Short mmCIF file of C-alpha atoms and ligand atoms in Angstrom, two decimals:
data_model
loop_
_atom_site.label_atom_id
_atom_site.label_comp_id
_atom_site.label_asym_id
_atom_site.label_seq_id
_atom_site.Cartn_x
_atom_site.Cartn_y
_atom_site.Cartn_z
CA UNK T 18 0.00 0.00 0.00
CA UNK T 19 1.40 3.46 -0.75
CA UNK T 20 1.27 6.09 1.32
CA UNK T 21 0.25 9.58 0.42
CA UNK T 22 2.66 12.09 0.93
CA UNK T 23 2.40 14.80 3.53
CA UNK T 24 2.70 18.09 3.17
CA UNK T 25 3.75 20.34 5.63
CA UNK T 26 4.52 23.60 6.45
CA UNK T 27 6.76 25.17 9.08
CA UNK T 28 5.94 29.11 9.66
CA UNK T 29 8.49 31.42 11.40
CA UNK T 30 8.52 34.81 12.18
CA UNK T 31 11.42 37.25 10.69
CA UNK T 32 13.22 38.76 13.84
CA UNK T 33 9.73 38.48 15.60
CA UNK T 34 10.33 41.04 18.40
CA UNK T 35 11.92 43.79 17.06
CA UNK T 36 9.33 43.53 13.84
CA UNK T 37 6.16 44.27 16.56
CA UNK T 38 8.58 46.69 17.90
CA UNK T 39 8.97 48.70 14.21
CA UNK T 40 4.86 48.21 13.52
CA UNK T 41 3.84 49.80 16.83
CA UNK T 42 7.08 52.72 16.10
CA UNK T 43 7.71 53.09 12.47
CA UNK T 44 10.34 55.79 13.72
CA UNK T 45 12.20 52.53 14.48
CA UNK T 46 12.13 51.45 10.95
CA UNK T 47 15.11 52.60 9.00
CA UNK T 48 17.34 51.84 12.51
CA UNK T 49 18.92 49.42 13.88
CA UNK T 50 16.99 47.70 16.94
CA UNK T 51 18.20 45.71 19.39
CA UNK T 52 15.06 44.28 22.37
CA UNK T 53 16.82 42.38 25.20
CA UNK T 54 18.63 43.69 28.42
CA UNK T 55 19.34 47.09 29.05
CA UNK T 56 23.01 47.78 27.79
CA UNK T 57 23.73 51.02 30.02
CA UNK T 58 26.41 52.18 27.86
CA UNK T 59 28.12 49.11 27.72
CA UNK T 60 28.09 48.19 31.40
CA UNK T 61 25.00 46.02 30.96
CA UNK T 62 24.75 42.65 32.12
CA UNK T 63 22.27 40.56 30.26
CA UNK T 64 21.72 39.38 26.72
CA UNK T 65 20.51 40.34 23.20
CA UNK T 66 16.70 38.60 22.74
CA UNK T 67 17.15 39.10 19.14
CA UNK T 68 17.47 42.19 16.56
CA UNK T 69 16.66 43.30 12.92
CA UNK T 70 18.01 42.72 10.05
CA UNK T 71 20.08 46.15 10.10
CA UNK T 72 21.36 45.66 13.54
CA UNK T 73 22.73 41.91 12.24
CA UNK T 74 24.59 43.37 9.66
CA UNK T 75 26.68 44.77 12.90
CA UNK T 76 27.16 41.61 14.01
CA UNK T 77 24.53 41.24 16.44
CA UNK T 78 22.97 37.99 17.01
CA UNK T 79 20.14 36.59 19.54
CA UNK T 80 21.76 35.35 23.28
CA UNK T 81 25.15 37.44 22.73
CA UNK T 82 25.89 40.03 25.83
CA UNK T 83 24.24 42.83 25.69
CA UNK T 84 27.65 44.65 26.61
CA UNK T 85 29.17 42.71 22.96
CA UNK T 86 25.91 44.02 21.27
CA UNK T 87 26.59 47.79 22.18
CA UNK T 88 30.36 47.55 21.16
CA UNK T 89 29.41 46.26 17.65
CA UNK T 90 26.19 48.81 17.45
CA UNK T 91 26.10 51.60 19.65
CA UNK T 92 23.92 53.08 17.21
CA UNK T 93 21.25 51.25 17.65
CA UNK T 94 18.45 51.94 19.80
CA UNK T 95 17.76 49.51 22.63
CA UNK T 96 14.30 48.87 23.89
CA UNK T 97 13.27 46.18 26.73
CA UNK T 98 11.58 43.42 25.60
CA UNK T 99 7.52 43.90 25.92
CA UNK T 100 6.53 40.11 26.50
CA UNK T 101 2.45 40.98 26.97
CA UNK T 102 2.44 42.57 23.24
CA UNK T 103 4.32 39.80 21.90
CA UNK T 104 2.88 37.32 23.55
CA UNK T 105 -0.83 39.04 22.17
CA UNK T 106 0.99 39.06 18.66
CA UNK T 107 2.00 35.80 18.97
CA UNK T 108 -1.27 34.08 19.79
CA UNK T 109 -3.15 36.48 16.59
CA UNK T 110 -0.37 34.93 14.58
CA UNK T 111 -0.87 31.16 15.34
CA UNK T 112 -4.67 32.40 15.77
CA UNK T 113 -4.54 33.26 11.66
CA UNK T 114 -2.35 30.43 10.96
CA UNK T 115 -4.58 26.98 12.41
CA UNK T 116 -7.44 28.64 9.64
CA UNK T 117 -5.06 26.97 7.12
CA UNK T 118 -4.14 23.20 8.68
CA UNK T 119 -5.42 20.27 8.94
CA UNK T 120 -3.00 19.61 11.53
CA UNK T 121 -1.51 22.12 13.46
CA UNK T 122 1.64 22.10 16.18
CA UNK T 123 2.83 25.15 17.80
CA UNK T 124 6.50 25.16 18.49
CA UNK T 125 7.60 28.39 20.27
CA UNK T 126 6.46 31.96 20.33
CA UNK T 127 7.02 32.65 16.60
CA UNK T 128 6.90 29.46 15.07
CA UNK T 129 4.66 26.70 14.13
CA UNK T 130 3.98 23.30 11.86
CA UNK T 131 1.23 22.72 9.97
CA UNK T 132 -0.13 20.11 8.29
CA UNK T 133 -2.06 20.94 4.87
CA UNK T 134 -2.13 17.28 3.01
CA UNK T 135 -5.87 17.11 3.58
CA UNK T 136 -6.80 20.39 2.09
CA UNK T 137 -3.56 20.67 -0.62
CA UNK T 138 -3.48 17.80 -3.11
CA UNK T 139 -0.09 18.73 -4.51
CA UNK T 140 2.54 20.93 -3.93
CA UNK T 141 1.61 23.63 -6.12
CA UNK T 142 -1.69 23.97 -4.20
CA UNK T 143 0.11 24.62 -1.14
CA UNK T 144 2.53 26.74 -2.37
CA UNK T 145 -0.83 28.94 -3.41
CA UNK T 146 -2.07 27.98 0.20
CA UNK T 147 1.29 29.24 1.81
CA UNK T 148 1.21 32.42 -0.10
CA UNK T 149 -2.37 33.57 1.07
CA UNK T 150 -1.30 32.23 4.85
CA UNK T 151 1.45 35.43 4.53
CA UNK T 152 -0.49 37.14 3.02
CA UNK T 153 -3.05 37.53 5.36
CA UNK T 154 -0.29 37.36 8.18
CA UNK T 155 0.97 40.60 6.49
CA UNK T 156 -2.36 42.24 6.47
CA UNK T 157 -3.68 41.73 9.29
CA UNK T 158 -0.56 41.64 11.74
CA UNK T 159 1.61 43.88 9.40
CA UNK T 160 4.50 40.96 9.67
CA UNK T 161 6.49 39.43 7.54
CA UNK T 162 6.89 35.55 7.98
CA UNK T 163 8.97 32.68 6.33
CA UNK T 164 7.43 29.53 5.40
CA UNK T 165 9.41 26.19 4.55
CA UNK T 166 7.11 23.49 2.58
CA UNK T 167 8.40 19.69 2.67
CA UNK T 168 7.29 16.15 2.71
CA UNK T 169 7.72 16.00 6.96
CA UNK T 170 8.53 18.42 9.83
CA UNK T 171 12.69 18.40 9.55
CA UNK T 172 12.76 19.80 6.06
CA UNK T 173 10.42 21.96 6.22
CA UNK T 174 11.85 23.36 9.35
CA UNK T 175 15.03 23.28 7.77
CA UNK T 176 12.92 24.99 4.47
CA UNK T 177 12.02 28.23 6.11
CA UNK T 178 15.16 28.81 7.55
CA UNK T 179 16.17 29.19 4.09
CA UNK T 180 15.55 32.04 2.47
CA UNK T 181 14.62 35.16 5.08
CA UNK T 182 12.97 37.58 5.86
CA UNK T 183 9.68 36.90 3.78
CA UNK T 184 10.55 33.78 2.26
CA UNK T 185 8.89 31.24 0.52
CA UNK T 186 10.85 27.36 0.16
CA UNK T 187 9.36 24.67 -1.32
CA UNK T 188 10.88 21.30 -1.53
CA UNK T 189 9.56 18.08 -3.27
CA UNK T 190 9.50 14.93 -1.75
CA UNK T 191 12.50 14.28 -5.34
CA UNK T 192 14.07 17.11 -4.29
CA UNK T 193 15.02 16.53 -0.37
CA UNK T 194 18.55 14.80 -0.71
CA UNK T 195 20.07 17.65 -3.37
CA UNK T 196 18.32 20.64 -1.25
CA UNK T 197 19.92 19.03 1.86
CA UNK T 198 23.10 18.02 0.95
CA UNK T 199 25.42 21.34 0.66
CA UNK T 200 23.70 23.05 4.02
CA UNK T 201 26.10 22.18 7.09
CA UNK T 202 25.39 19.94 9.16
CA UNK T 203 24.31 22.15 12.00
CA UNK T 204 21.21 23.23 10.08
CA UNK T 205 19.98 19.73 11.23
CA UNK T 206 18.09 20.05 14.86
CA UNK T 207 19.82 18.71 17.59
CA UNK T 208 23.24 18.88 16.10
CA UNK T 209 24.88 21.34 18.31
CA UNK T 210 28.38 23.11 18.18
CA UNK T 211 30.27 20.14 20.15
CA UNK T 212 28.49 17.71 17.60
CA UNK T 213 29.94 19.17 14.70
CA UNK T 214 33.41 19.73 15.78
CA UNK T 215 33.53 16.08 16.61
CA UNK T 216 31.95 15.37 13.03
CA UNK T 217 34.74 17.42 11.34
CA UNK T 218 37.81 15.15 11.89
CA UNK T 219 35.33 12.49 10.18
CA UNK T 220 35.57 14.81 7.23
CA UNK T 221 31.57 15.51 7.47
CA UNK T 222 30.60 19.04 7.43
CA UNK T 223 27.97 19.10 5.43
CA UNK T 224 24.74 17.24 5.58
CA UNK T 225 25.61 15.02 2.14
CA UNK T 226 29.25 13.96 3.81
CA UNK T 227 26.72 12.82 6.71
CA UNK T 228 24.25 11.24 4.37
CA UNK T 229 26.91 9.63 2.80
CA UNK T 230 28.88 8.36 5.70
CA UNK T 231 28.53 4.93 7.47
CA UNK T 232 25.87 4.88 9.50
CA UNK T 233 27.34 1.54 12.10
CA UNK T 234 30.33 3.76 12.72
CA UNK T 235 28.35 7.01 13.49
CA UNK T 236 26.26 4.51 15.72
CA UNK T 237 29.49 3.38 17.55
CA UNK T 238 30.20 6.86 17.88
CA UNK T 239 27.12 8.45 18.88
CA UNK T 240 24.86 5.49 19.82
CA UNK T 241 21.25 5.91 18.84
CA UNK T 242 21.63 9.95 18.46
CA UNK T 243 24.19 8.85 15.43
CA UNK T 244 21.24 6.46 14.02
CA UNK T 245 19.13 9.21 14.28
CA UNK T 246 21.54 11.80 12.88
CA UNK T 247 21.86 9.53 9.78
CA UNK T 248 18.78 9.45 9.37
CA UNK T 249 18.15 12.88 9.47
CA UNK T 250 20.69 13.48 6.73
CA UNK T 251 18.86 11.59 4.29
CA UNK T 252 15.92 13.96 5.19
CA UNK T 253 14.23 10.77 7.03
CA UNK T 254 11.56 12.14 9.97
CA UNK T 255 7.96 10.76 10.29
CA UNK T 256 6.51 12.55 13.21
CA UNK T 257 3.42 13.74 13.13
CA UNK T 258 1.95 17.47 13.61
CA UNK T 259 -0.30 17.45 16.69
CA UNK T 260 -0.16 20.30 19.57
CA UNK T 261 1.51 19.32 22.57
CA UNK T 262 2.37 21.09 25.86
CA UNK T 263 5.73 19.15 26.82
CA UNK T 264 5.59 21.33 30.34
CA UNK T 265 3.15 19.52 32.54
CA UNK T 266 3.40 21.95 35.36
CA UNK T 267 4.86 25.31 36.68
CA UNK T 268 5.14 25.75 40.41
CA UNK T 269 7.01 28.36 42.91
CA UNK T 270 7.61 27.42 46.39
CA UNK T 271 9.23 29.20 49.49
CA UNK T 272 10.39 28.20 52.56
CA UNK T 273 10.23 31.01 55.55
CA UNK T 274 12.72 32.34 57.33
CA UNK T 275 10.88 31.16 60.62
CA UNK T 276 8.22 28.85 60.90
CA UNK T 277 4.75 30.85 60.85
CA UNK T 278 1.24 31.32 61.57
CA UNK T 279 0.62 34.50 61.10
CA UNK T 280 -2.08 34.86 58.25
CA UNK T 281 -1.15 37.78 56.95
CA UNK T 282 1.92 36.48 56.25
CA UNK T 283 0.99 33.68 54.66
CA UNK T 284 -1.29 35.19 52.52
CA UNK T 285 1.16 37.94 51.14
CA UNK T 286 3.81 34.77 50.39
CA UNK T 287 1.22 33.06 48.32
CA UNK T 288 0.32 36.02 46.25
CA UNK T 289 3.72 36.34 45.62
CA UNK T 290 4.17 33.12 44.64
CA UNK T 291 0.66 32.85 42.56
CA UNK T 292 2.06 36.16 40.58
CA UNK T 293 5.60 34.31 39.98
CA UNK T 294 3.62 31.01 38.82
CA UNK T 295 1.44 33.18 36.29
CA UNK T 296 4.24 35.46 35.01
CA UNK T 297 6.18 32.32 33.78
CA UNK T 298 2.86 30.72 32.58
CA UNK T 299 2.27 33.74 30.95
CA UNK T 300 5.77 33.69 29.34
CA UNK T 301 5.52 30.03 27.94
CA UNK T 302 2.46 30.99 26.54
CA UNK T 303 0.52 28.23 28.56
CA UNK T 304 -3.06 28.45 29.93
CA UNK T 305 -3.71 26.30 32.90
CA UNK T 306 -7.20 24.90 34.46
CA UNK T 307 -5.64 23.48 37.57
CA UNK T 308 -4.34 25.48 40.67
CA UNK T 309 -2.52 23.45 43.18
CA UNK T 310 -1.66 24.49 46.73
CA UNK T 311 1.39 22.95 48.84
CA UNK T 312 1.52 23.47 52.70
CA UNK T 313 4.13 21.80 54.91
CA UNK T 314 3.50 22.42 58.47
CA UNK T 315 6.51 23.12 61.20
CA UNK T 316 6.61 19.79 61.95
CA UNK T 317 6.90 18.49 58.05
CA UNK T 318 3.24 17.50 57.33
CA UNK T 319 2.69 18.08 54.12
CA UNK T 320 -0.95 19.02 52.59
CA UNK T 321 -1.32 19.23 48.64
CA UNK T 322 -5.10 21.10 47.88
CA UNK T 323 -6.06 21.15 44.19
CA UNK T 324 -9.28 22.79 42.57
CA UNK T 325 -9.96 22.33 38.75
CA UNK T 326 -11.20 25.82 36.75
CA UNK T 327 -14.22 25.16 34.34
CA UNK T 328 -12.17 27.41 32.15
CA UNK T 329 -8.34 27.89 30.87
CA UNK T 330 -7.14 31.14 32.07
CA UNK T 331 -4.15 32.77 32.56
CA UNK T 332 -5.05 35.68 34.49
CA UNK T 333 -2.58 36.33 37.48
CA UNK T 334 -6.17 37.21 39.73
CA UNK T 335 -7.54 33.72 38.75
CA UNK T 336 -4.44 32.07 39.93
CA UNK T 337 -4.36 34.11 43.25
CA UNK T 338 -8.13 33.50 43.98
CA UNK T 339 -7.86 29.95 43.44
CA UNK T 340 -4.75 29.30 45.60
CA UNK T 341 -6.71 31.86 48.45
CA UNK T 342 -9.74 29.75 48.67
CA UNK T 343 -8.29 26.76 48.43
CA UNK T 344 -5.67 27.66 51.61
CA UNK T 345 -8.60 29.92 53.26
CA UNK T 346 -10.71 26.29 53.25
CA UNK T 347 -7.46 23.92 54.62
CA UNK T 348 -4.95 26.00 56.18
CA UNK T 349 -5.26 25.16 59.98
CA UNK T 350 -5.86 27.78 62.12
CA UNK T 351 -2.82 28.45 65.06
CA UNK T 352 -0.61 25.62 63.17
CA UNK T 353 2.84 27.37 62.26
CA UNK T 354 3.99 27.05 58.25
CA UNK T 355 7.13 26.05 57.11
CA UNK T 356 6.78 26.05 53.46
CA UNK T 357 4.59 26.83 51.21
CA UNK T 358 3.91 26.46 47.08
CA UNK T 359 1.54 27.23 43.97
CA UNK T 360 1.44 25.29 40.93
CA UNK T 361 -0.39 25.47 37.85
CA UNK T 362 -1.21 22.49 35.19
CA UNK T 363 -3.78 20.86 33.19
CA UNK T 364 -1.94 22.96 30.58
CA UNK T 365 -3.09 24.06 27.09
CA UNK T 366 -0.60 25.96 24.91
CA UNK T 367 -1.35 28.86 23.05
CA UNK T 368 -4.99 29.03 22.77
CA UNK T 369 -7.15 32.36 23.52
CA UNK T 370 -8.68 32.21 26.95
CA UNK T 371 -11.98 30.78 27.06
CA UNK T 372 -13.85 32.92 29.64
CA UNK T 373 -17.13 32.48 31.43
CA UNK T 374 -19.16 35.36 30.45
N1 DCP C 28 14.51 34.89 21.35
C1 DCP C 28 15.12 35.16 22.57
N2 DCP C 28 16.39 34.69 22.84
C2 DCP C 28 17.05 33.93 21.92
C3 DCP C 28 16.43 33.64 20.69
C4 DCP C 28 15.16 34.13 20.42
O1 DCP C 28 14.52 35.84 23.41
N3 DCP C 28 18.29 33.47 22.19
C5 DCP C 28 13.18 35.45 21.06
C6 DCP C 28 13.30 36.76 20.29
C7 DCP C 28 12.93 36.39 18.88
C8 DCP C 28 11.99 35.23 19.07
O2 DCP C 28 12.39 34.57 20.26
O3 DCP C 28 12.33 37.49 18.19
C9 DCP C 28 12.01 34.26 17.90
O4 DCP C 28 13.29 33.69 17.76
P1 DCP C 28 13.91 33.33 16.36
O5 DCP C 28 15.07 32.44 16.63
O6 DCP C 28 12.85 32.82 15.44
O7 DCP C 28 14.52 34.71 15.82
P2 DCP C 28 13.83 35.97 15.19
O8 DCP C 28 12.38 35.74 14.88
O9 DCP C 28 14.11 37.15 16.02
O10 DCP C 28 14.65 36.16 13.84
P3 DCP C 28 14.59 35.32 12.46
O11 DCP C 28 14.09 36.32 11.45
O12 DCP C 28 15.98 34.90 12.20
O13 DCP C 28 13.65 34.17 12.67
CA1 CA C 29 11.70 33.88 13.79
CA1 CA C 30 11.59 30.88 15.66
#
C-alpha cells in the first residue's frame, strides 16, 4: 500500500520582536533595533533577545551580551523586551495560521507546523495555500513571515530557515537529498556546536558527507543519536503534527525564614508566589485549568489542595483567587507554616482564553 505524501509547512517569524517593535514605532524602521537587556552604555549585564536585520549586519545575534551588542552597534536603539504585546501578537499569529491546517503544532512563540495534506493535493496547491497564509499574516498583523514546505517536519523546518525575511521554500519529496546536501550539518536540529566539531575530523561538514557516511560507525560513535543523525541526513523524519504542551506543570515554592502562623503572612507569600507562577505561565504561553496548593507544616506535614477551573485562564487574579480559597478552606488555624507552594497544570498551549461570560 502506498502512502500519500504529507505536506507540511513550518511558519516562522522574521526577527519576531523587534518587527512588533517597528509596527507599533515606524520611527524605528530605517534603525537598527536591538530588544533584550538594558546595555547602560556598555556596562549592561544581560543578553541580546534578538534584533533586525540592520542591527545583524553589525554583528549582532540573539543570546550574545548585551555589553558585545553595544560595542558592535552603539547606534542602535535599545528597547526592553515587551513580552504581553508579543505574547498578544504571537497568539493572533498562530490564531490566523490553524485557519489553514489540517494539523496544526505550535512550536515556540514565533513558530509553528502545519499540516495541509488534507486540504492541498499537490505541492503547487500549497505553495498557493502558503502564499495567502502570509499574506493575510501581512495584512492583518503587518509581519512578515517565512514559510518552509516539505514532505515531513525536519525539512520543512530546515525549508524556512532558508531564504529570510519573507521567504517562501518549497521542496519536493524528489528534491530533499540535493536541497539538503550542501547546508552544514548544524542546520539539522539537535546537532549542536560540540556535535559538529567532533563530526569534522570524520571529514563531514555538510549534511551530504553525513548522508553519505557509514551509518554503524556514526552509531558506535554516537549510539542511537548517530542512528538518528543519519537518518536525518537523508531527510528521514515521520513525526506527526499534533499540539503538545511538553511542560506539565509550573510551580514556585518558598520556605520562611521562621516557621509561621501568622495569616497575613501567609497570605502575602502566596500572592507572591501565585504572581511568579502566572508570570512564567504567561511567558511560555501556557493556559492552565488546575491550581494546586502545597503546605508543609513546622513539623513536616505536608498538605497538597487542588481545585480544577471550568475554564483555561491565565489571568494572574484567577491564579491568586484559586490558591486563596483553596488555603482559606485547609490551612489550619494556630498551626505554624514552614513552606509553602503554587502550581499550575492541566496545561493548554497557546490558545485564547476561554472565559465564562
Ligand atoms: N529569542 C530570545 N532569545 C534567543 C532567541 C530568540 O529571546 N536566544 C526570542 C526573540 C525572537 C523570538 O524569540 O524574536 C524568535 O526567535 P527566532 O530564533 O525565530 O529569531 P527571530 O524571529 O528574532 O529572527 P529570524 O528572522 O531569524 O527568525
Ligand atoms: Ca523567527
Ligand atoms: Ca523561531
Amino acid at each position: 500500500m502506498s502512502r500519500k505524501t504529507r505536506i507540511i509547512f513550518h511558519l516562522d517569524m522574521d526577527h519576531f520582536y523587534t518587527a512588533i517593535e517597528e509596527r507599533e514605532n515606524p520611527t524605528l524602521r530605517d534603525k537598527a533595533v536591538v530588544v533584550g537587556a538594558d546595555p547602560k552604555q556598555g556596562h549592561g549585564r544581560g543578553v541580546v533577545a534578538t534584533s533586525n536585520y540592520k542591527a545583524r549586519e553589525a554583528g549582532v545575534r540573539s543570546g550574545m551580551p548585551i555589553s558585545r551588542a553595544w560595542r558592535l552597534c552603539p547606534e542602535a536603539v535599545y528597547l526592553p523586551p515587551n513580552f504581553p504585546l508579543y505574547i498578544k501578537s504571537s497568539n493572533e499569529v498562530m490564531d490566523i495560521a490553524k485557519g489553514y491546517a489540517d494539523k496544526f503544532e505550535q512550536w515556540g512563540i514565533d513558530e509553528a507546523f502545519l499540516d495541509v495534506s488534507e486540504r492541498a493535493r499537490n505541492f503547487e496547491e500549497a505553495e498557493d495555500l502558503a502564499k495567502r497564509l502570509k499574506a493575510e499574516v501581512k495584512e492583518k498583523q503587518h509581519l512578515t513571515a517565512s514559510i518552509g514546505i516539505g514532505p515531513n517536519k525536519l525539512v520543512a523546518k530546515i525549508a524556512s530557515d532558508f531564504h529570510k525575511p519573507d521567504g517562501l521554500t518549497v521542496v519536493r519529496e524528489n528534491e530533499v537529498e540535493a536541497f539538503l546536501a550542501p547546508l552544514p550539518v548544524r542546520k539539522l536540529l539537535w546537532v549542536g556546536r560540540k556535535t559538529e566539531a567532533k563530526l569534522k575530523p570524520l571529514g563531514i561538514e555538510t549534511i551530504g558527507d553525513l548522508a553519505r557516511f557509514d551509518p554503524a560507525v556514526l552509531n558506535e560513535m554516537f549510539g542511537v543519536m548517530g542512528v538518528q543523525m543519519h537518518l536525518m541526513a537523508r531527510g528521514i523524519e515521520n513525526s506527526e503534527v499534533e499540539q503538545r504542551t511538553g511542560v506539565k506543570s509550573i510551580s514556585h515554592e518558598t520556605t520562611f525564614e521562621e516557621d509561621t502562623d501568622d495569616s497575613k503572612e501567609v497570605l502575602a507569600a502566596l500572592d507572591a508566589l501565585s504572581e511568579d507562577v502566572a508570570k512564567e505561565t504567561a511567558e511560555q504561553q501556557l493556559f492552565f485549568k488546575t491550581v494546586t496548593v502545597k503546605v508543609r507544616y513546622e513539623n513536616f506535614e505536608t498538605h497538597t489542595y487542588a481545585k480544577s477551573l471550568p475554564f483555561q485562564t491565565n489571568r494572574t487574579q484567577d491564579l491568586r483567587k484559586t490558591a486563596r480559597e483553596l488555603l482559606s478552606v485547609h490551612l489550619e488555624p494556630g498551626r505554624k507554616v514552614r513552606l509553602l507552594g503554587v502550581r499550575a497544570s492541566n496545561f493548554v498551549s497557546g490558545q485564547k482564553q476561554k472565559t465564562l461570560l
